[in-house]
Short mmCIF file of C-alpha atoms in Angstrom, two decimals:
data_model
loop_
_atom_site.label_atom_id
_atom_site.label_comp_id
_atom_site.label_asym_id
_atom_site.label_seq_id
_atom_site.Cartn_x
_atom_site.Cartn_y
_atom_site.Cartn_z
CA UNK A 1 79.75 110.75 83.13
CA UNK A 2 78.05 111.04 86.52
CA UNK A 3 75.84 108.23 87.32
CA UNK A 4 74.15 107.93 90.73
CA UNK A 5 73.34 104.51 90.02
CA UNK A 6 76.81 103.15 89.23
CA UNK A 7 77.92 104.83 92.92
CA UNK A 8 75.01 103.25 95.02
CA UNK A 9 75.48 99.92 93.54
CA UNK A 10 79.64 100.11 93.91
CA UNK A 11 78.75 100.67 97.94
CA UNK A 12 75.93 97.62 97.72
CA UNK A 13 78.80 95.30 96.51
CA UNK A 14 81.48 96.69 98.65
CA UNK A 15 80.20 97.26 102.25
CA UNK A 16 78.39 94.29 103.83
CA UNK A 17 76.18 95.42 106.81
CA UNK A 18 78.88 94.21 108.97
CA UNK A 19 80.73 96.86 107.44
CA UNK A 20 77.81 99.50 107.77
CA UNK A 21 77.46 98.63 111.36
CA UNK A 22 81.20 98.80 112.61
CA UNK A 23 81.50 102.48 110.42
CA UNK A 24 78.55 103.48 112.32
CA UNK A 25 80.14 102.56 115.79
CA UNK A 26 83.07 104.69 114.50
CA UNK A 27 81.13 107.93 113.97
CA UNK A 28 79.62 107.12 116.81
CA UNK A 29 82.81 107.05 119.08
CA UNK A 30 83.74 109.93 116.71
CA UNK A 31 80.69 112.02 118.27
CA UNK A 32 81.04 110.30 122.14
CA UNK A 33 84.86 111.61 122.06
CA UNK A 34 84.17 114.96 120.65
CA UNK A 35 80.99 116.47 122.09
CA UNK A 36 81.29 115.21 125.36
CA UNK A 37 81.45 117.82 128.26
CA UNK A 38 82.59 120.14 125.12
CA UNK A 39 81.66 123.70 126.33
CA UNK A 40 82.36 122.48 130.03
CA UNK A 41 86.43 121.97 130.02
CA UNK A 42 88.39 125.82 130.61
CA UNK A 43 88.79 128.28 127.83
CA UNK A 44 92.09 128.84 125.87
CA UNK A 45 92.62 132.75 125.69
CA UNK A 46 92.92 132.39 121.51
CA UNK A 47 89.31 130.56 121.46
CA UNK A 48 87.85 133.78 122.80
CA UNK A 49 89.81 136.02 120.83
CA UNK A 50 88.37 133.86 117.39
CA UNK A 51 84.78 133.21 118.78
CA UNK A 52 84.44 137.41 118.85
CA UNK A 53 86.04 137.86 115.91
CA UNK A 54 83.18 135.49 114.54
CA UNK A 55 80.12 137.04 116.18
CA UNK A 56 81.36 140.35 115.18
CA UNK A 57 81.67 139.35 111.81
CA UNK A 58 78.04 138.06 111.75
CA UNK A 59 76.56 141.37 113.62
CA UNK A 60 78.89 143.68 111.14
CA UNK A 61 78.91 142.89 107.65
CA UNK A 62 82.06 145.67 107.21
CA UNK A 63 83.99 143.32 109.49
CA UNK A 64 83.81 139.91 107.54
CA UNK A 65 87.96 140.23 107.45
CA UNK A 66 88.02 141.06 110.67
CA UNK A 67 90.55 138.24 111.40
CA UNK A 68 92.97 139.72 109.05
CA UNK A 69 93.96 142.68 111.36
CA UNK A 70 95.69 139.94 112.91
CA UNK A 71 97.01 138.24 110.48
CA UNK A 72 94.50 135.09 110.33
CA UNK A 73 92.63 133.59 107.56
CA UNK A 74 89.09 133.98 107.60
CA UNK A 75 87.77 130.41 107.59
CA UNK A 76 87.66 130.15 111.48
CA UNK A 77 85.34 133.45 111.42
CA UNK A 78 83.23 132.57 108.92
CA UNK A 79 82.96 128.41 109.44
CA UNK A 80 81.65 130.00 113.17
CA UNK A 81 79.04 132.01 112.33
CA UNK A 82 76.52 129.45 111.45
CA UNK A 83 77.07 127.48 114.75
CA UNK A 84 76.47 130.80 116.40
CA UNK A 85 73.15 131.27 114.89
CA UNK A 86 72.23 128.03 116.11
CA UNK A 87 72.94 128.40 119.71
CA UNK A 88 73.33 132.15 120.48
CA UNK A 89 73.56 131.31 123.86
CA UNK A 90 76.59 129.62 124.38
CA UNK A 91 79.14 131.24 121.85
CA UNK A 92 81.89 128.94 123.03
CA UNK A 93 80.18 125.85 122.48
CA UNK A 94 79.04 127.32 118.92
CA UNK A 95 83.29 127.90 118.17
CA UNK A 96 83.97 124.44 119.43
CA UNK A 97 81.78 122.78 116.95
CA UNK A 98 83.47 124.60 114.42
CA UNK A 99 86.40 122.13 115.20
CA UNK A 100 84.54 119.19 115.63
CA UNK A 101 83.28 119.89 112.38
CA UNK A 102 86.61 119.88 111.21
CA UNK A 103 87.79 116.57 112.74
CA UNK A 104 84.67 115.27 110.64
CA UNK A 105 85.60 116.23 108.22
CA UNK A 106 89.34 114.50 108.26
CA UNK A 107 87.68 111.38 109.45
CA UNK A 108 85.60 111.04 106.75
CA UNK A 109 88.54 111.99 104.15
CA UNK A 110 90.92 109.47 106.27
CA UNK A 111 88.97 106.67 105.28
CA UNK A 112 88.01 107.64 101.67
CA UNK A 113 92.23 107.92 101.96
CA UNK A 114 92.75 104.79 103.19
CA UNK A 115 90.34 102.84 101.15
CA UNK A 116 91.15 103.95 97.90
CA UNK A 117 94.69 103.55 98.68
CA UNK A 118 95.14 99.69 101.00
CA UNK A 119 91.25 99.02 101.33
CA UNK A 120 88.18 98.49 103.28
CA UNK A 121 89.72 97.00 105.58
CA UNK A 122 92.79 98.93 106.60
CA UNK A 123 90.13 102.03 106.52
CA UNK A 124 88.03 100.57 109.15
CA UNK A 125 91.36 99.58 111.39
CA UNK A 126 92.53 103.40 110.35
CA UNK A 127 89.66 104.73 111.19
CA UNK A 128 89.18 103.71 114.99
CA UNK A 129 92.68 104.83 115.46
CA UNK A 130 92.16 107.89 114.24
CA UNK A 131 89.21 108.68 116.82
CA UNK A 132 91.83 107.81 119.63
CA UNK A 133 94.99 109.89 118.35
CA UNK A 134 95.54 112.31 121.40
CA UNK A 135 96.66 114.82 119.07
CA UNK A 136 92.81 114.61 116.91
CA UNK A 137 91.44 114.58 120.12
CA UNK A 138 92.40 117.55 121.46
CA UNK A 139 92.33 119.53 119.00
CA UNK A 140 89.42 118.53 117.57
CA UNK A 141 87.41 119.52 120.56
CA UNK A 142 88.67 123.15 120.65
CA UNK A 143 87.71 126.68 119.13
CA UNK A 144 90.85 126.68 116.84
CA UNK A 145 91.45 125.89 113.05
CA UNK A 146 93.45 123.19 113.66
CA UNK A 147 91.26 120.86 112.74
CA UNK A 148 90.75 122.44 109.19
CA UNK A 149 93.62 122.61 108.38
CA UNK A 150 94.69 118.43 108.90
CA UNK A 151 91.79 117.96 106.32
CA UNK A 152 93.07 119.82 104.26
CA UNK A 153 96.39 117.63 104.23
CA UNK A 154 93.93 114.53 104.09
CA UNK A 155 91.86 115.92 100.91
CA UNK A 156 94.61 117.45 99.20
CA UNK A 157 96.87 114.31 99.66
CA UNK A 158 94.14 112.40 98.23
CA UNK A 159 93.00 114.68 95.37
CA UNK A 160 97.08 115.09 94.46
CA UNK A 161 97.38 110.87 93.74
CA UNK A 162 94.39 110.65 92.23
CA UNK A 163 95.11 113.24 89.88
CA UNK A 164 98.70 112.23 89.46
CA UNK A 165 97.53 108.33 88.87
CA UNK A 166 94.36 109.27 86.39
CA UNK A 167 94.94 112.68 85.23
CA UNK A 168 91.83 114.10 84.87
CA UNK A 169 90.87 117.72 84.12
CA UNK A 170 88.09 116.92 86.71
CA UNK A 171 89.88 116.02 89.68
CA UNK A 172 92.60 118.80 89.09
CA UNK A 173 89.41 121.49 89.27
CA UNK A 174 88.32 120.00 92.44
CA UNK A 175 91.70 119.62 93.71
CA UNK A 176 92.05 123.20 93.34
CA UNK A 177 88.63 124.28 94.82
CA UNK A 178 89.39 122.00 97.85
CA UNK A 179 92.85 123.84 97.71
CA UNK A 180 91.79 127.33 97.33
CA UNK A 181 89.18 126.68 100.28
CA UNK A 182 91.79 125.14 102.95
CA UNK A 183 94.31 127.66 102.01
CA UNK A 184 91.76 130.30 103.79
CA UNK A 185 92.52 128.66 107.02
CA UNK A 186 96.34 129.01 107.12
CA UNK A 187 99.24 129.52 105.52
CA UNK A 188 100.73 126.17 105.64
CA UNK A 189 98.44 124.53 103.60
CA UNK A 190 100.56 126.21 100.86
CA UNK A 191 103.45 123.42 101.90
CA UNK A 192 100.90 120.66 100.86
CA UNK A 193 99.83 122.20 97.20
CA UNK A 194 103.93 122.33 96.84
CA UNK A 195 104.15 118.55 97.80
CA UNK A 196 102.20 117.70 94.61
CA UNK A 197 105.30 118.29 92.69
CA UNK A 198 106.41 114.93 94.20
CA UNK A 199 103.53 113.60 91.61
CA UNK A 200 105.96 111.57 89.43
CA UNK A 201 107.27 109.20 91.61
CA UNK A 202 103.84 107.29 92.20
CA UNK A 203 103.94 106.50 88.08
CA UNK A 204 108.20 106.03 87.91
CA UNK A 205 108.66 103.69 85.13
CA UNK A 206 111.58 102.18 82.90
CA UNK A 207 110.32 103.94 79.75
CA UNK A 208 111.42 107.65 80.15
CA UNK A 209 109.70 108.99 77.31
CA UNK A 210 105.96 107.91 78.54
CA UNK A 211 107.67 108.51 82.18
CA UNK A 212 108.83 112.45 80.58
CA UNK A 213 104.83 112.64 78.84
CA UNK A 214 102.84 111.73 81.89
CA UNK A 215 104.90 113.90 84.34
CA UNK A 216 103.95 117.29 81.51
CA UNK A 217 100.42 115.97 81.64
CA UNK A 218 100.19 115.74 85.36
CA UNK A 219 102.39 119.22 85.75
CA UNK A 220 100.24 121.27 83.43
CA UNK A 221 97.22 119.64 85.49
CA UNK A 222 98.85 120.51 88.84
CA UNK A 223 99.60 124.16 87.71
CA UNK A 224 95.65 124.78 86.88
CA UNK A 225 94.97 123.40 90.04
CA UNK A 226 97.17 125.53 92.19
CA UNK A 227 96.00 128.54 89.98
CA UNK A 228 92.22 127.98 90.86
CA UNK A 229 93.53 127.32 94.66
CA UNK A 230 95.40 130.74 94.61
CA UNK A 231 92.20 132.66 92.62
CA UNK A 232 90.46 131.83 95.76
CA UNK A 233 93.28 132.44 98.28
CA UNK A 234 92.77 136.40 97.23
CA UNK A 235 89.29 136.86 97.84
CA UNK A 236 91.41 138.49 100.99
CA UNK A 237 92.64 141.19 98.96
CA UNK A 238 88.81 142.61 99.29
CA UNK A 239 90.36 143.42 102.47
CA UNK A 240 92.71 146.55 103.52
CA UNK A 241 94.74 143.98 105.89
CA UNK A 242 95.42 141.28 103.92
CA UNK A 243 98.85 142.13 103.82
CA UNK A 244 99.07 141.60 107.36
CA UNK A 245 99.11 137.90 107.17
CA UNK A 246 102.32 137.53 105.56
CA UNK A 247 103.67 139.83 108.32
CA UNK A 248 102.62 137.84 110.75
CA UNK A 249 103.95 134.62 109.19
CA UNK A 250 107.23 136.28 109.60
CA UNK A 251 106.28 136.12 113.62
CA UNK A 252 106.43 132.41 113.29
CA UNK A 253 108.45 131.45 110.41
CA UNK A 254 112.21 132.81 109.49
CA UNK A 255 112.31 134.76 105.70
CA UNK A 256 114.16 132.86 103.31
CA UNK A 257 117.07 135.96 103.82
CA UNK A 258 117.22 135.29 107.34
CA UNK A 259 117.60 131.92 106.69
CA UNK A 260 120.54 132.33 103.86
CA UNK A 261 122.21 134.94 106.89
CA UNK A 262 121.78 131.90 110.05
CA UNK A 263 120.68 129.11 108.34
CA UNK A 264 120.98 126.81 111.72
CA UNK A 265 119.74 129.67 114.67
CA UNK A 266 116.78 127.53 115.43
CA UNK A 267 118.06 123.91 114.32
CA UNK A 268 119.41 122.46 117.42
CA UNK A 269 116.72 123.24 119.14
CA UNK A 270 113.74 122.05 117.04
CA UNK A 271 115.56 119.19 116.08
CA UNK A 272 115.86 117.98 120.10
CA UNK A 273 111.99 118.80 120.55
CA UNK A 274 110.18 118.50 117.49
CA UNK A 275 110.53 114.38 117.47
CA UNK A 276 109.18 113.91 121.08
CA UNK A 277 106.10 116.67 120.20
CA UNK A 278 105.10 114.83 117.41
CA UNK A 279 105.36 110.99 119.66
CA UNK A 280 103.69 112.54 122.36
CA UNK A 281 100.72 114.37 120.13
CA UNK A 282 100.30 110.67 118.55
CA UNK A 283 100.44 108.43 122.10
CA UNK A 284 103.97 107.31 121.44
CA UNK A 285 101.90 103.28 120.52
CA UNK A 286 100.09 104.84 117.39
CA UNK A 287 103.37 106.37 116.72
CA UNK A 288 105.18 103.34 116.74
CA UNK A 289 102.54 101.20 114.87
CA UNK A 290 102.77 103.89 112.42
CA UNK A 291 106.62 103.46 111.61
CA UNK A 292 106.38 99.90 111.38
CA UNK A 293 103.34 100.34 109.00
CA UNK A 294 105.40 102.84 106.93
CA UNK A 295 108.61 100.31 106.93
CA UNK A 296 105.80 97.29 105.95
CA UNK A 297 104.66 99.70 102.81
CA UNK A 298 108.34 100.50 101.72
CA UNK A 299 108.91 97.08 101.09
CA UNK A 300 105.70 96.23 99.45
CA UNK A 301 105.38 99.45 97.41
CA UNK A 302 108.10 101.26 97.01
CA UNK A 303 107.22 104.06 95.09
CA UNK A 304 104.11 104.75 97.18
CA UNK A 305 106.14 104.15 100.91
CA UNK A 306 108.71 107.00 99.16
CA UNK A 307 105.74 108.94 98.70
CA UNK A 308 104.58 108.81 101.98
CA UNK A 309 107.76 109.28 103.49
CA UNK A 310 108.79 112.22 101.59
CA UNK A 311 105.36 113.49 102.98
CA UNK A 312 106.40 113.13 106.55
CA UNK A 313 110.53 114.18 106.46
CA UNK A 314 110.15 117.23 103.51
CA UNK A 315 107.58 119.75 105.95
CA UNK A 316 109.14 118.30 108.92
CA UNK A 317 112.90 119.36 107.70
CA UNK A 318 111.16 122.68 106.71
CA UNK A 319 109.65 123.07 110.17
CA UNK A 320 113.26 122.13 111.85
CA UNK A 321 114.78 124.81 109.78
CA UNK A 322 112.41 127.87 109.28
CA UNK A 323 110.26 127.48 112.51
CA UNK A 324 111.44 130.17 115.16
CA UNK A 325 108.74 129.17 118.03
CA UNK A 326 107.37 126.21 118.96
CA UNK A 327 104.52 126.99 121.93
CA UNK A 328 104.87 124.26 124.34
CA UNK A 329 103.65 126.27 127.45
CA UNK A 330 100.43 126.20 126.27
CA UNK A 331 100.62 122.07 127.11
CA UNK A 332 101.41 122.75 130.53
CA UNK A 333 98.91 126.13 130.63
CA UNK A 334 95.72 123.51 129.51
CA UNK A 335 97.03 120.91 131.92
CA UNK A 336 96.93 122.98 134.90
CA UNK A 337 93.70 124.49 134.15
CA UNK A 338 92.29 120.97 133.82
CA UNK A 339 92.73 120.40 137.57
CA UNK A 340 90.09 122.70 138.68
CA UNK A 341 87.46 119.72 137.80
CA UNK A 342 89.77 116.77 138.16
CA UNK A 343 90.79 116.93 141.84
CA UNK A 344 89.73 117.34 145.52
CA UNK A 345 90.23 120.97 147.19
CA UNK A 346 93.49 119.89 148.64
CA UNK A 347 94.74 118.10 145.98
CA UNK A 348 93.96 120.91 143.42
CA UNK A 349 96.49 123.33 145.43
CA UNK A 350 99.35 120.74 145.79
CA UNK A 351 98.81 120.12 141.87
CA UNK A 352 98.37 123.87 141.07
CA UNK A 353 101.50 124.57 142.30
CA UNK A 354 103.49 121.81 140.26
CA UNK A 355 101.69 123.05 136.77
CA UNK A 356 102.66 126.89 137.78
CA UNK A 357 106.09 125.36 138.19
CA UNK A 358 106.16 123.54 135.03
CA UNK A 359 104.64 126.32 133.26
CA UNK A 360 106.97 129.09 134.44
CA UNK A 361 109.77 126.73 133.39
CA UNK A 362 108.15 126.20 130.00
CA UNK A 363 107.94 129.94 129.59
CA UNK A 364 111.22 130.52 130.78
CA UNK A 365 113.01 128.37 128.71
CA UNK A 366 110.82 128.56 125.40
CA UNK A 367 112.40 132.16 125.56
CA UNK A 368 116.06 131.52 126.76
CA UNK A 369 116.14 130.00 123.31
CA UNK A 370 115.73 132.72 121.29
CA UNK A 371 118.64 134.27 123.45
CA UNK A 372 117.67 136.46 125.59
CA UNK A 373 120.01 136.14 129.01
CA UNK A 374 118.09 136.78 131.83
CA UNK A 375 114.16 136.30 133.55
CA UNK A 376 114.39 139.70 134.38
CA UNK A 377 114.23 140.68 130.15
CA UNK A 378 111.33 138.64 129.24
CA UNK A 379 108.73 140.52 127.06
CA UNK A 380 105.03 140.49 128.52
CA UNK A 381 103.58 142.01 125.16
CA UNK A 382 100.08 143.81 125.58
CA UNK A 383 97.14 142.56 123.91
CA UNK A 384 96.58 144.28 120.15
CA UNK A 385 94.09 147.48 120.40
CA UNK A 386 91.38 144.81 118.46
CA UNK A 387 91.85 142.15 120.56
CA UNK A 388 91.75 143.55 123.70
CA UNK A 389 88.46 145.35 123.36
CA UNK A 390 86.94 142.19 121.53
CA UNK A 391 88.26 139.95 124.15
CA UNK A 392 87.80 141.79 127.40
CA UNK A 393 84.35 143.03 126.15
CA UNK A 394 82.89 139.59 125.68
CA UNK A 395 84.60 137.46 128.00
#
C-alpha cells in the first residue's frame, strides 16, 4: 500500500543534509554543463530537420506522425512541442531542451540505479561522473533523441531487477508503461525489453525447483510487461507511415536474411572501430575506471557483475554484427564547425582546412567500406520531398 509518510521518513533517515547539499551541487553542475551557451554553438542539419517536424506538428494537428514519413518515432516531435510554446522565438533552443530534458531524466534514474543497487554513496560518486561523461555531454545538449533513449536503458534496467528480484504485478505494469513510452523514441530500445530475459541469473540458486518456479513467475511477469510496452508502441499504426520505420531500420541495420547470406560483411570493420568510439565517447579515464569497477563487482557479486556484463557485450556483439553504418563524419563535421567561435581569423582558416581534410577523409572512407571502389562513385543523395521543404523553409 502507498504511504507518503513511510517515503518521506525513509529519505529523513537516509540523506543527511550533507547529502542534500552535495546532490544539489550535482544538479546544479547538471544545469551549468547543459544550458550553457545552448542555442549559441552551430546547428546539426538533423536538429533542424526534427525541430520542424515539431512545430509543424503543433500548428497541424493532421501531422502529429509527421516524423514517421521518415521513419522516426514520434517522441522527439511531440516531447518538442511544449518547449516550443514556451519560447516561440528561438525554436532551436526550444529542441535543445528537449535533450536536456532527457539527460535529466537519466541522471535522476542513474542514481535511483545506483543507490538501490551499491548505495548512497556510490550514487553520489556515480552521479558527478555522469555530468562529466563527454558522451552525456554532448548529446545531452543537442536537438536529438539521444538522450531519451539512454534513459530508457537506465529505467528499464532498473524496473527489469527490480521486478526480477521482487516480482511484483506492480512494477511489471510500470515497467511496461516506461517501456511502451521509450520504445516511441527508437527502435533499439526493443534490444533492452529483450535483455530482461537475462532475469534469472540475478536469483541463480542451488535448488532448481524454486530456481525453475521463480524464473515462470518472473517470465509470465516479463511477458505482460512487454505486452503493455508493445500496446503502446502501436499507437503509430494511427498513422499511414508507420510502416516506414521498419524500412528505414533496414537503412541502418542488416535483416536477419542478409545476415544468414554474409554473416561477417560488416564485422571487421565495426569490430576495429566500435571499441575506440565507445573509449573516446566515455573520456578513455571514465572508461577505464569503469572496467576496473566492473572487474571489482565480478568478484564481489558474481551473479550481478554477469549481469552487467552480459548488458555491455550482448547489444555490443549485436551492433558488431548487424550494424551496416557507423556515422563518424559527423565527429569531425561538429568539430570543424566549432572553430568559427573558438579561434582568431587566421587561425580559423589554417584549422578549417585541417577539419575539411579530416572530414573528406571520414567521408571517404566511411564509404570505401561498404565497397564501393572509387571517389568518383560516391552517392550525394537529395534531401526527401518532406524534408527539404520543412528544412529549407524554416532554416
Amino acid at each position: 500500500m502507498f504511504d507518503i509518510f513511510k517515503i518521506l521518513s525513509f529519505l529523513r533517515k537516509t540523506f543527511s543534509r550533507k547529502d542534500v547539499l552535495l546532490m544539489i551541487l550535482i544538479i546544479a553542475l547538471f544545469f551549468l554543463t547543459r544550458l550553457i551557451k545552448l542555442d549559441q554553438f552551430p546547428i546539426f542539419s538533423d536538429e533542424g530537420i526534427y525541430i520542424r517536424w515539431a512545430k509543424v506538428a503543433w500548428k497541424e494537428a493532421q501531422w502529429r506522425f509527421i516524423s514517421l514519413t521518415d521513419g522516426k518515432q514520434p517522441l522527439q516531435t511531440w516531447g518538442t512541442i511544449p518547449f516550443l510554446k514556451f519560447f516561440p522565438d528561438n525554436a532551436l533552443l526550444a529542441g535543445r531542451l528537449f535533450g536536456v530534458t532527457g539527460g535529466l531524466i537519466s541522471l535522476i534514474g542513474f542514481f535511483v540505479l545506483t543507490f538501490y543497487l551499491f548505495g548512497k554513496t556510490a550514487a553520489m560518486i556515480g552521479s558527478f561522473l555522469y555530468v562529466f561523461t563527454p558522451y552525456f555531454l554532448f548529446y545531452e545538449r543537442m536537438a536529438l533523441v539521444d538522450s531519451w533513449v539512454n534513459a530508457g536503458f537506465i529505467w528499464i534496467f532498473l524496473f527489469l531487477i527490480h521486478l526480477v528480484k521482487e516480482r511484483e504485478l506492480s512494477t511489471a505494469s510500470i515497467l511496461g508503461l516506461a517501456g511502451g513510452f521509450f520504445l516511441l523514441a527508437k527502435s533499439s530500445v526493443r534490444i533492452f525489453l529483450m535483455l530482461g530475459v537475462l532475469g534469472p541469473i540475478l536469483i541463480f540458486q542451488k535448488n532448481l525447483k524454486k530456481l525453475l518456479k521463480e524464473s515462470v513467475n518472473y517470465y509470465f511477469l516479463l511477458g505482460s510487461s512487454i505486452i503493455i510496452a508493445f500496446i503502446i508502441y502501436n499507437v503509430q499504426r494511427l498513422s499511414p507511415f508507420f510502416h516506414y520505420v521498419a524500412l528505414k531500420n533496414l537503412t541502418f541495420v542488416m535483416s536477419f536474411d542478409e545476415f544468414l547470406k554474409t554473416p561477417f560483411q560488416y564485422f571487421w570493420n565495426n569490430i576495429r572501430y566500435t571499441p575506440l568510439y565507445i573509449l573516446w565517447e566515455m573520456g578513455f579515464v571514465i572508461g577505464l575506471i569503469g572496467l576496473i569497477g566492473l572487474i571489482g563487482l565480478i568478484r564481489k557479486n558474481k551473479k550481478l557483475g554477469l549481469y552487467f556484463l552480459l548488458w555491455i557485450i550482448l547489444p555490443f556483439t549485436a551492433r558488431i554484427f548487424f550494424t551496416s553504418q557507423i556515422f563518424r563524419e559527423n565527429i569531425f563535421n561538429a568539430w570543424g564547425s566549432r572553430t568559427d567561435s573558438d579561434f582568431s581569423e587566421k587561425s580559423k582558416k589554417i584549422v578549417k582546412r585541417i577539419c575539411q581534410l579530416l572530414f573528406s577523409f571520414g567521408f571517404i572512407n566511411n564509404h570505401r567500406i561498404h565497397n564501393l571502389q572509387c571517389p568518383a562513385s560516391l552517392p550525394f543523395f537529395p534531401l526527401r520531398r518532406l524534408e527539404k521543404s520543412y528544412f529549407c523553409h524554416e532554416f
